[in-house]
Amino acid sequence: MCLALPAEIIAIEGDMGKVNLGGVHKEISLALVEDVKVGDFVLVHVGYALNRVSPEEAERTLALFAEAGLGGAA
Amino acid sequence: MKYIDEFRSRELARKLAEGIAREADTGREYRLMEFCGGHTHAIFRYGVQELMPDNVTFVHGPGCPVCVLPIGRIDNAIGLVEAHDVILCTYGDMLRVPASGRNSLLKVKAAGGDVRMVWSTQDALKIARENPDRQVIFFAIGFETTTPPTAVAIKQAKAERLENFSVFCNHVLTPAAMQNILDSPDVRDLEKVAIDAFLGPSHVSTIIGTRPYEFFAEEYHKPVVIAGFEPLDVMQSALMLIRQINQGRAEVENEYTRVVTREGNVKAQALVAEVLELRRSFEWRGLGEVPYSALKIKSPWAEFDAETRFALPRVEAADVRGCECPRILRGVKKPTDCKLFGTVCTPENPMGSCMVSSEGACAAYWSYGRFHQARTRESAA
Ligand code: SF4
C-alpha cells in the first residue's frame, strides 16, 4: 500500500500528467508538485506524484555506498 | 528501472555489509526499529538481516496503515455498504482485512455489496461523476503519504459540486505513533523492547520532511536516519545509525536525500492543512488510544465527511482470539510467536491484518521466511 516508484514524466496537461512506469504508461495527478517538466523523475504513489527525484542527490548517495564499502569513515 | 536497479546492486550490498561488520562494535547490541512496513518488506525480500552481523537486529514497527486500523472502523465501512447501499471505494489491501464476525469487505462484495477497488482518489471521483444518483464513499486510510491525495479529492469534489461524494477519513500520523512507542511502558519501564535507534520512513518523509523527527532525537536521545526503501538504502542507513550510536550522537540524518528534504513537500502540507485537522484522539490497533495521532475533515468541508453524512457510530470490536497483531505492532512479539502463524493464519486465509498487507510483519515472515529457514538448514547440513 505504501508502494511508491520513481517514474519519468512523459506528458503534462494541466494538473494531470503521464508517466512511464517500467514501460507502462499511467495517468497521474501532478496536483502535489510544482514546476515539474517532461523528462523529470517523480515518486509516484496512489496515482499522484509526491515529489521530484533529484538526479544529483541520487548520484551522491550511490557514491556514499561505494565509500562505506571501502571503510570510508572508519 | 532507473533509480531502482542501481540501489539493489549485489556487489555494493556485499561491500556495505563488510563496512557494517567492520564498524559495529562486537561488545554491544544495535537494535534498530524500522517504523515503516515498507522497510520490513524490503528487509525480508532482500534478506538484509542476513547480511548484518549477529549483534545488529531490526525490530519491526507499527508502520503498516492497514494493520493499525482498528476493526471497528472496518465494521463501520461494511455498515455503510450494507445499511446505506453506497458505492464504497478503497485501496486494494483493505478488501481482505478481517472484520468482526469473520466478515470482510471482500465477502460483502461477493454477497453483492458495491465495493470497488481503486488505484487513486481520482478513480473514486470518476465513479462519483458516473453515478450521480448513488452515494460514493472513499474509504481513506494511510499515513502522511496517502493523505494529500485525499485532500486534493475533497477540494476537487467541492469545486465540481459533486454532492454524492464523501470521504470516510482514517488518516493517521507517524510522529505521534513513534512517540507513543517510546512512551509505552513496554519500552520505558519493562525494557521488553529495547530500541537503540530508528530507521525513519521513506515516503512519509517526502511529505513531512525530516524536521518533525528532530524532537525525538533530542527528547528521547535516539538517533533517527530517514532511509530509502531499496535494500542498499536500508543498509547504508543502518551503517549511519551504527556510527551515531558508536559516537554517542542522537541526531536526525537523511539517507534518502534524492527525494526527502528538511522542509518536505510544502505544497502538499498546505493542501492537507486546508482540508484536514487533528483529532483529539484516535484508536490504533496495538497502541490503543493515541492523542492527536489522526486527522479528520475540517468543518467547512463537513458535507464531504462520510462520518457526519451517515452519522457513523463508534464501534468497539474485539480482536480475533489468539491473534498477536497488537503486540507485534509494538515490537514486543514476533510473528513466529503467534500460535496461529502459518497454521490457521496464512495469506490465503488471514486471521489478522498483519497477514494481509505485504507491509505487515506476518505476511513478510510468511512470504520470505520459508526461504531463510531452507537456507539455514542447508548451511547447517
Ligand atoms: S499470524 Fe495471523 S493471527 Fe497471528 S498475529 Fe499474525 S495476523 Fe494475527
Short mmCIF file of C-alpha atoms and ligand atoms in Angstrom, two decimals:
data_model
loop_
_atom_site.label_atom_id
_atom_site.label_comp_id
_atom_site.label_asym_id
_atom_site.label_seq_id
_atom_site.Cartn_x
_atom_site.Cartn_y
_atom_site.Cartn_z
CA MET A 1 0.00 0.00 0.00
CA CYS A 2 2.91 2.34 0.67
CA LEU A 3 4.46 1.34 -2.58
CA ALA A 4 5.83 4.33 -4.44
CA LEU A 5 8.00 4.14 -7.53
CA PRO A 6 10.22 6.60 -9.36
CA ALA A 7 8.88 7.25 -12.87
CA GLU A 8 9.68 9.63 -15.72
CA ILE A 9 7.11 12.26 -16.76
CA ILE A 10 6.38 11.90 -20.47
CA ALA A 11 3.46 14.34 -20.87
CA ILE A 12 1.79 17.14 -18.89
CA GLU A 13 -1.68 18.57 -19.27
CA GLY A 14 -2.70 20.99 -16.54
CA ASP A 15 -2.72 19.17 -13.19
CA MET A 16 -2.56 15.76 -14.85
CA GLY A 17 0.41 14.03 -16.41
CA LYS A 18 1.57 10.76 -17.92
CA VAL A 19 4.47 8.74 -16.59
CA ASN A 20 6.38 5.76 -17.84
CA LEU A 21 6.30 3.17 -15.04
CA GLY A 22 8.68 0.45 -16.20
CA GLY A 23 7.28 0.53 -19.75
CA VAL A 24 3.63 1.02 -18.75
CA HIS A 25 2.12 4.45 -19.34
CA LYS A 26 -0.02 5.66 -16.45
CA GLU A 27 -2.03 8.81 -15.98
CA ILE A 28 -1.22 10.51 -12.69
CA SER A 29 -2.10 13.72 -10.86
CA LEU A 30 0.54 16.43 -10.58
CA ALA A 31 -1.52 18.44 -8.08
CA LEU A 32 1.02 17.94 -5.28
CA VAL A 33 4.18 19.04 -7.11
CA GLU A 34 5.34 22.35 -8.53
CA ASP A 35 7.36 23.28 -11.59
CA VAL A 36 7.80 19.78 -12.98
CA LYS A 37 8.59 19.26 -16.64
CA VAL A 38 8.67 16.42 -19.13
CA GLY A 39 11.78 14.32 -18.53
CA ASP A 40 11.77 14.86 -14.73
CA PHE A 41 11.57 11.80 -12.49
CA VAL A 42 8.93 11.87 -9.78
CA LEU A 43 7.98 9.47 -7.00
CA VAL A 44 4.53 8.07 -7.83
CA HIS A 45 2.17 6.86 -5.10
CA VAL A 46 -1.57 6.05 -5.34
CA GLY A 47 -1.81 7.90 -8.64
CA TYR A 48 -0.07 11.08 -7.50
CA ALA A 49 3.43 12.48 -7.93
CA LEU A 50 4.67 13.02 -4.36
CA ASN A 51 7.94 14.75 -5.10
CA ARG A 52 10.68 15.14 -7.67
CA VAL A 53 13.65 12.73 -7.61
CA SER A 54 16.92 14.65 -7.63
CA PRO A 55 19.47 13.11 -10.05
CA GLU A 56 22.39 14.88 -8.30
CA GLU A 57 21.40 13.55 -4.87
CA ALA A 58 20.90 10.03 -6.27
CA GLU A 59 24.50 10.12 -7.60
CA ARG A 60 25.79 11.36 -4.27
CA THR A 61 24.04 8.54 -2.37
CA LEU A 62 25.43 5.91 -4.72
CA ALA A 63 28.91 7.34 -4.18
CA LEU A 64 28.39 7.06 -0.39
CA PHE A 65 27.58 3.34 -0.71
CA ALA A 66 30.84 2.72 -2.53
CA GLU A 67 32.77 4.73 0.05
CA ALA A 68 31.25 2.84 3.01
CA GLY A 69 32.43 -0.39 1.43
CA LEU A 70 35.97 0.99 1.29
CA GLY A 71 35.88 1.70 5.00
CA GLY A 72 35.20 5.44 4.50
CA ALA A 73 34.70 6.83 7.98
CA ALA A 74 36.45 4.05 9.86
CA MET B 1 14.44 0.73 -13.96
CA LYS B 2 16.28 3.95 -13.26
CA TYR B 3 16.64 4.86 -9.56
CA ILE B 4 15.73 1.28 -8.63
CA ASP B 5 18.21 -1.20 -10.13
CA GLU B 6 21.33 0.68 -9.08
CA PHE B 7 20.06 0.70 -5.48
CA ARG B 8 19.82 -3.10 -5.48
CA SER B 9 23.35 -3.95 -6.63
CA ARG B 10 24.61 -7.17 -5.07
CA GLU B 11 28.22 -6.11 -5.39
CA LEU B 12 27.63 -2.89 -3.43
CA ALA B 13 25.49 -4.76 -0.89
CA ARG B 14 28.39 -7.07 -0.15
CA LYS B 15 30.76 -4.14 0.30
CA LEU B 16 28.30 -2.31 2.53
CA ALA B 17 27.90 -5.46 4.62
CA GLU B 18 31.68 -5.58 5.08
CA GLY B 19 31.66 -1.94 6.10
CA ILE B 20 28.94 -2.60 8.68
CA ALA B 21 30.71 -5.66 10.09
CA ARG B 22 33.90 -3.59 10.43
CA GLU B 23 32.25 -0.69 12.23
CA ALA B 24 29.75 -2.49 14.50
CA ASP B 25 31.28 -2.93 17.94
CA THR B 26 31.09 -6.62 18.87
CA GLY B 27 30.81 -5.65 22.53
CA ARG B 28 27.29 -4.26 22.17
CA GLU B 29 23.86 -4.73 20.62
CA TYR B 30 22.35 -2.49 17.96
CA ARG B 31 18.53 -2.73 17.91
CA LEU B 32 17.20 -0.66 15.05
CA MET B 33 13.44 -0.19 14.78
CA GLU B 34 12.21 0.24 11.24
CA PHE B 35 8.97 2.10 11.81
CA CYS B 36 7.62 1.56 8.35
CA GLY B 37 6.16 -1.65 6.91
CA GLY B 38 7.75 -0.85 3.56
CA HIS B 39 11.15 -1.28 5.21
CA THR B 40 10.03 -4.52 6.89
CA HIS B 41 9.09 -5.80 3.47
CA ALA B 42 12.42 -4.74 1.90
CA ILE B 43 14.44 -6.24 4.78
CA PHE B 44 12.75 -9.62 4.25
CA ARG B 45 12.58 -9.59 0.50
CA TYR B 46 16.29 -8.88 0.07
CA GLY B 47 17.49 -10.77 3.11
CA VAL B 48 19.08 -7.63 4.61
CA GLN B 49 19.01 -9.09 8.14
CA GLU B 50 21.19 -11.99 6.99
CA LEU B 51 23.81 -9.54 5.74
CA MET B 52 24.11 -7.96 9.20
CA PRO B 53 26.43 -9.13 11.97
CA ASP B 54 24.63 -11.01 14.79
CA ASN B 55 24.55 -8.02 17.10
CA VAL B 56 22.68 -5.78 14.62
CA THR B 57 18.95 -6.56 14.56
CA PHE B 58 15.91 -4.95 13.02
CA VAL B 59 12.85 -4.55 15.26
CA HIS B 60 9.65 -4.23 13.23
CA GLY B 61 7.46 -1.25 13.99
CA PRO B 62 3.78 -0.41 13.51
CA GLY B 63 4.08 1.48 10.22
CA CYS B 64 1.58 -0.56 8.23
CA PRO B 65 -1.56 1.55 7.69
CA VAL B 66 -3.75 -1.48 7.05
CA CYS B 67 -2.50 -3.19 10.21
CA VAL B 68 -3.07 -0.32 12.65
CA LEU B 69 -6.67 0.41 11.68
CA PRO B 70 -8.97 -0.84 14.46
CA ILE B 71 -11.50 -3.48 13.45
CA GLY B 72 -14.38 -1.18 14.47
CA ARG B 73 -13.55 1.17 11.61
CA ILE B 74 -13.76 -1.68 9.09
CA ASP B 75 -17.08 -2.68 10.64
CA ASN B 76 -18.15 0.94 10.03
CA ALA B 77 -17.19 0.69 6.36
CA ILE B 78 -19.07 -2.60 6.00
CA GLY B 79 -22.09 -1.00 7.67
CA LEU B 80 -22.05 1.80 5.10
CA VAL B 81 -22.33 -0.71 2.26
CA GLU B 82 -24.91 -2.94 3.93
CA ALA B 83 -27.20 -0.35 5.52
CA HIS B 84 -26.88 2.60 3.15
CA ASP B 85 -26.39 0.89 -0.20
CA VAL B 86 -23.47 3.14 -1.13
CA ILE B 87 -20.60 2.55 -3.55
CA LEU B 88 -17.56 2.13 -1.30
CA CYS B 89 -14.21 2.81 -2.99
CA THR B 90 -10.99 1.69 -1.33
CA TYR B 91 -7.36 0.77 -1.91
CA GLY B 92 -6.92 -2.94 -2.64
CA ASP B 93 -5.30 -4.01 0.63
CA MET B 94 -8.40 -3.18 2.65
CA LEU B 95 -10.62 -5.74 0.94
CA ARG B 96 -9.22 -8.79 2.73
CA VAL B 97 -8.78 -7.36 6.22
CA PRO B 98 -10.77 -9.44 8.71
CA ALA B 99 -13.59 -7.52 10.38
CA SER B 100 -15.90 -8.62 13.21
CA GLY B 101 -17.71 -11.93 12.84
CA ARG B 102 -15.22 -13.21 10.23
CA ASN B 103 -16.59 -10.71 7.75
CA SER B 104 -14.51 -8.64 5.30
CA LEU B 105 -15.18 -6.13 2.51
CA LEU B 106 -14.35 -8.88 0.06
CA LYS B 107 -17.11 -11.09 1.48
CA VAL B 108 -19.52 -8.16 1.43
CA LYS B 109 -18.63 -7.62 -2.23
CA ALA B 110 -19.10 -11.30 -3.04
CA ALA B 111 -22.55 -11.09 -1.43
CA GLY B 112 -23.49 -8.28 -3.83
CA GLY B 113 -22.29 -5.18 -1.97
CA ASP B 114 -20.93 -2.44 -4.21
CA VAL B 115 -17.30 -2.32 -3.08
CA ARG B 116 -14.79 -1.11 -5.64
CA MET B 117 -11.05 -1.22 -5.58
CA VAL B 118 -9.39 1.99 -6.77
CA TRP B 119 -5.78 2.88 -7.56
CA SER B 120 -6.20 6.58 -6.87
CA THR B 121 -8.63 9.09 -5.35
CA GLN B 122 -9.06 10.30 -8.92
CA ASP B 123 -10.72 6.95 -9.75
CA ALA B 124 -13.15 7.44 -6.85
CA LEU B 125 -14.09 10.91 -8.14
CA LYS B 126 -14.67 9.43 -11.59
CA ILE B 127 -17.02 6.80 -10.15
CA ALA B 128 -18.94 9.58 -8.35
CA ARG B 129 -19.27 11.56 -11.60
CA GLU B 130 -20.52 8.47 -13.44
CA ASN B 131 -23.08 7.55 -10.77
CA PRO B 132 -24.82 10.83 -9.86
CA ASP B 133 -27.81 9.01 -8.33
CA ARG B 134 -25.67 6.91 -5.93
CA GLN B 135 -23.69 7.91 -2.82
CA VAL B 136 -19.99 7.24 -3.41
CA ILE B 137 -17.68 7.00 -0.39
CA PHE B 138 -13.91 6.86 -0.46
CA PHE B 139 -12.60 4.75 2.46
CA ALA B 140 -9.42 6.75 3.13
CA ILE B 141 -6.59 5.12 5.08
CA GLY B 142 -2.87 5.67 5.30
CA PHE B 143 -0.08 7.75 6.78
CA GLU B 144 1.08 11.21 5.68
CA THR B 145 1.99 9.87 2.23
CA THR B 146 -1.56 8.96 1.30
CA THR B 147 -3.23 11.94 2.98
CA PRO B 148 -2.54 14.70 0.42
CA PRO B 149 -4.34 12.78 -2.41
CA THR B 150 -7.41 12.60 -0.15
CA ALA B 151 -7.28 16.37 0.49
CA VAL B 152 -6.98 17.02 -3.26
CA ALA B 153 -10.05 14.85 -3.93
CA ILE B 154 -12.18 16.68 -1.34
CA LYS B 155 -11.20 20.05 -2.81
CA GLN B 156 -11.98 18.83 -6.30
CA ALA B 157 -15.37 17.44 -5.21
CA LYS B 158 -16.27 20.82 -3.75
CA ALA B 159 -15.15 22.71 -6.86
CA GLU B 160 -17.16 20.35 -9.07
CA ARG B 161 -20.13 20.29 -6.65
CA LEU B 162 -20.01 16.52 -6.57
CA GLU B 163 -22.71 16.21 -3.92
CA ASN B 164 -22.81 12.41 -3.95
CA PHE B 165 -19.12 12.08 -2.94
CA SER B 166 -17.78 11.83 0.61
CA VAL B 167 -14.74 10.51 2.44
CA PHE B 168 -14.53 8.14 5.42
CA CYS B 169 -11.30 9.57 6.84
CA ASN B 170 -8.89 7.31 8.73
CA HIS B 171 -5.59 9.06 8.10
CA VAL B 172 -3.00 8.68 10.85
CA LEU B 173 0.24 10.43 11.76
CA THR B 174 3.69 8.89 12.05
CA PRO B 175 5.44 11.06 14.65
CA ALA B 176 2.57 10.57 17.13
CA ALA B 177 2.89 6.78 16.85
CA MET B 178 6.67 6.84 17.23
CA GLN B 179 6.32 8.90 20.36
CA ASN B 180 3.65 6.54 21.68
CA ILE B 181 6.01 3.57 21.28
CA LEU B 182 8.80 5.35 23.11
CA ASP B 183 6.40 6.38 25.90
CA SER B 184 4.77 2.95 26.23
CA PRO B 185 5.55 1.03 29.41
CA ASP B 186 6.86 -1.85 27.29
CA VAL B 187 9.72 0.33 26.20
CA ARG B 188 10.05 2.73 29.11
CA ASP B 189 9.82 0.57 32.21
CA LEU B 190 9.89 -3.07 31.30
CA GLU B 191 12.62 -2.92 28.70
CA LYS B 192 10.77 -5.64 26.81
CA VAL B 193 11.56 -3.88 23.59
CA ALA B 194 14.84 -2.14 23.66
CA ILE B 195 15.22 0.26 20.78
CA ASP B 196 18.55 1.94 20.20
CA ALA B 197 17.68 3.88 17.06
CA PHE B 198 15.09 4.40 14.33
CA LEU B 199 15.09 3.96 10.59
CA GLY B 200 12.73 6.77 9.59
CA PRO B 201 10.06 6.25 6.93
CA SER B 202 10.85 6.98 3.28
CA HIS B 203 7.71 8.18 1.65
CA VAL B 204 6.02 9.72 4.68
CA SER B 205 9.12 11.89 4.95
CA THR B 206 8.92 13.06 1.33
CA ILE B 207 5.79 14.88 2.51
CA ILE B 208 6.57 15.92 6.11
CA GLY B 209 10.34 16.36 5.70
CA THR B 210 12.95 15.45 8.29
CA ARG B 211 12.17 18.26 10.73
CA PRO B 212 9.37 16.52 12.70
CA TYR B 213 11.84 13.84 13.86
CA GLU B 214 14.24 16.31 15.43
CA PHE B 215 12.12 16.27 18.57
CA PHE B 216 12.69 12.51 19.13
CA ALA B 217 16.35 12.63 18.58
CA GLU B 218 16.61 15.34 21.20
CA GLU B 219 13.89 14.41 23.68
CA TYR B 220 14.46 10.64 23.76
CA HIS B 221 18.10 10.69 22.76
CA LYS B 222 17.55 8.23 19.91
CA PRO B 223 19.30 8.51 16.54
CA VAL B 224 16.99 8.69 13.50
CA VAL B 225 18.05 8.14 9.89
CA ILE B 226 15.47 8.72 7.15
CA ALA B 227 16.02 5.76 4.86
CA GLY B 228 15.04 4.96 1.27
CA PHE B 229 13.15 1.74 0.51
CA GLU B 230 15.74 -0.08 -1.60
CA PRO B 231 17.98 -2.65 0.09
CA LEU B 232 21.16 -0.56 -0.28
CA ASP B 233 19.35 2.42 1.27
CA VAL B 234 18.41 0.30 4.27
CA MET B 235 22.00 -0.95 4.67
CA GLN B 236 23.56 2.48 4.32
CA SER B 237 21.07 3.86 6.86
CA ALA B 238 21.88 1.04 9.29
CA LEU B 239 25.54 1.98 8.95
CA MET B 240 24.75 5.64 9.62
CA LEU B 241 22.80 4.64 12.76
CA ILE B 242 25.65 2.40 13.95
CA ARG B 243 28.07 5.29 13.57
CA GLN B 244 25.79 7.61 15.54
CA ILE B 245 25.46 5.04 18.33
CA ASN B 246 29.21 4.44 18.39
CA GLN B 247 29.88 8.15 18.67
CA GLY B 248 27.15 8.74 21.26
CA ARG B 249 25.25 11.07 18.93
CA ALA B 250 21.43 11.25 18.62
CA GLU B 251 20.65 13.26 15.53
CA VAL B 252 18.34 13.21 12.56
CA GLU B 253 20.23 12.28 9.41
CA ASN B 254 18.85 11.82 5.94
CA GLU B 255 19.99 9.00 3.68
CA TYR B 256 17.11 9.43 1.23
CA THR B 257 18.22 12.86 0.01
CA ARG B 258 17.19 12.13 -3.57
CA VAL B 259 13.55 12.70 -2.56
CA VAL B 260 13.43 13.96 1.04
CA THR B 261 14.35 17.46 2.24
CA ARG B 262 14.22 19.00 5.71
CA GLU B 263 11.10 21.00 4.84
CA GLY B 264 9.26 18.26 2.93
CA ASN B 265 6.62 18.95 0.29
CA VAL B 266 5.27 22.33 1.40
CA LYS B 267 2.53 22.43 -1.26
CA ALA B 268 1.14 19.07 -0.11
CA GLN B 269 1.36 20.11 3.56
CA ALA B 270 -0.66 23.28 2.80
CA LEU B 271 -3.36 21.30 0.97
CA VAL B 272 -3.71 18.92 3.91
CA ALA B 273 -3.85 21.78 6.41
CA GLU B 274 -6.58 23.47 4.41
CA VAL B 275 -8.94 20.47 4.44
CA LEU B 276 -7.98 18.34 7.45
CA GLU B 277 -7.28 18.93 11.14
CA LEU B 278 -6.05 16.94 14.15
CA ARG B 279 -8.39 14.60 16.00
CA ARG B 280 -8.09 14.88 19.75
CA SER B 281 -7.54 11.14 19.93
CA PHE B 282 -7.72 8.09 17.67
CA GLU B 283 -7.60 4.37 18.38
CA TRP B 284 -4.74 2.36 16.86
CA ARG B 285 -4.59 -1.39 16.83
CA GLY B 286 -1.80 -2.41 19.14
CA LEU B 287 -1.22 1.06 20.54
CA GLY B 288 -4.71 1.89 21.86
CA GLU B 289 -5.91 5.50 22.02
CA VAL B 290 -3.16 7.83 20.85
CA PRO B 291 -3.73 11.57 21.41
CA TYR B 292 -3.50 13.84 18.37
CA SER B 293 -2.48 10.95 16.13
CA ALA B 294 -5.03 11.18 13.32
CA LEU B 295 -6.79 13.62 11.06
CA LYS B 296 -10.43 14.48 10.43
CA ILE B 297 -12.19 16.64 7.88
CA LYS B 298 -12.47 20.33 8.90
CA SER B 299 -15.95 21.74 9.46
CA PRO B 300 -16.05 23.96 6.32
CA TRP B 301 -15.73 20.72 4.33
CA ALA B 302 -18.13 18.73 6.55
CA GLU B 303 -20.52 17.98 3.68
CA PHE B 304 -17.82 15.67 2.30
CA ASP B 305 -17.33 13.86 5.60
CA ALA B 306 -18.98 10.42 5.49
CA GLU B 307 -18.82 10.21 9.30
CA THR B 308 -21.16 13.21 9.55
CA ARG B 309 -23.27 12.48 6.49
CA PHE B 310 -24.11 8.95 7.64
CA ALA B 311 -23.86 9.59 11.40
CA LEU B 312 -21.40 6.73 11.89
CA PRO B 313 -21.42 5.22 15.38
CA ARG B 314 -18.28 4.34 17.30
CA VAL B 315 -17.93 0.57 17.10
CA GLU B 316 -15.99 -1.30 19.77
CA ALA B 317 -14.78 -4.54 18.26
CA ALA B 318 -12.67 -7.27 19.77
CA ASP B 319 -9.57 -8.64 18.05
CA VAL B 320 -9.57 -12.20 16.78
CA ARG B 321 -8.77 -14.54 19.69
CA GLY B 322 -5.17 -15.66 19.60
CA CYS B 323 -4.06 -13.07 17.05
CA GLU B 324 -0.91 -11.34 18.29
CA CYS B 325 -1.04 -8.39 15.85
CA PRO B 326 -1.35 -5.81 18.64
CA ARG B 327 1.87 -6.96 20.34
CA ILE B 328 3.66 -7.47 17.04
CA LEU B 329 2.81 -3.88 16.10
CA ARG B 330 4.51 -2.67 19.28
CA GLY B 331 7.61 -4.73 18.53
CA VAL B 332 7.10 -6.88 21.66
CA LYS B 333 6.45 -10.13 19.80
CA LYS B 334 7.49 -11.71 16.53
CA PRO B 335 5.02 -13.32 14.09
CA THR B 336 6.50 -16.73 14.81
CA ASP B 337 5.47 -16.25 18.47
CA CYS B 338 1.82 -16.41 17.36
CA LYS B 339 0.25 -19.84 17.68
CA LEU B 340 -1.92 -19.25 14.61
CA PHE B 341 1.00 -18.26 12.36
CA GLY B 342 1.30 -20.44 9.28
CA THR B 343 -1.23 -22.98 10.53
CA VAL B 344 -4.63 -21.34 10.97
CA CYS B 345 -3.46 -17.97 9.64
CA THR B 346 -1.92 -17.68 6.16
CA PRO B 347 -2.08 -15.00 3.43
CA GLU B 348 -4.83 -17.03 1.72
CA ASN B 349 -6.85 -17.15 4.92
CA PRO B 350 -5.71 -14.27 7.11
CA MET B 351 -6.90 -14.04 10.72
CA GLY B 352 -5.35 -10.65 11.34
CA SER B 353 -4.41 -7.62 9.28
CA CYS B 354 -0.66 -8.18 9.78
CA MET B 355 -1.04 -11.20 7.48
CA VAL B 356 -2.99 -9.27 4.81
CA SER B 357 -0.86 -6.37 3.74
CA SER B 358 2.53 -7.02 2.16
CA GLU B 359 3.83 -4.46 4.65
CA GLY B 360 2.54 -6.46 7.61
CA ALA B 361 5.18 -8.30 9.59
CA CYS B 362 3.31 -11.64 9.48
CA ALA B 363 2.95 -11.53 5.69
CA ALA B 364 6.64 -10.67 5.32
CA TYR B 365 7.67 -13.58 7.59
CA TRP B 366 5.40 -15.93 5.69
CA SER B 367 6.43 -14.86 2.17
CA TYR B 368 10.16 -14.74 2.74
CA GLY B 369 10.70 -16.61 6.00
CA ARG B 370 10.49 -20.04 4.46
CA PHE B 371 13.44 -19.25 2.17
CA HIS B 372 15.52 -18.26 5.16
CA GLN B 373 14.70 -21.43 7.02
CA ALA B 374 15.57 -23.52 3.97
CA ARG B 375 18.85 -21.67 3.60
CA THR B 376 19.79 -22.02 7.28
CA ARG B 377 19.07 -25.73 7.10
CA GLU B 378 21.26 -26.05 4.01
CA SER B 379 24.18 -24.24 5.57
CA ALA B 380 23.83 -26.27 8.77
CA ALA B 381 23.96 -29.52 6.81
S1 SF4 C 1 -0.07 -14.81 12.30
FE1 SF4 C 1 -2.16 -14.14 11.87
S2 SF4 C 1 -3.24 -14.43 13.78
FE2 SF4 C 1 -1.07 -14.47 14.27
S3 SF4 C 1 -0.51 -12.35 14.75
FE3 SF4 C 1 -0.16 -12.60 12.59
S4 SF4 C 1 -2.03 -11.94 11.62
FE4 SF4 C 1 -2.55 -12.31 13.78
#
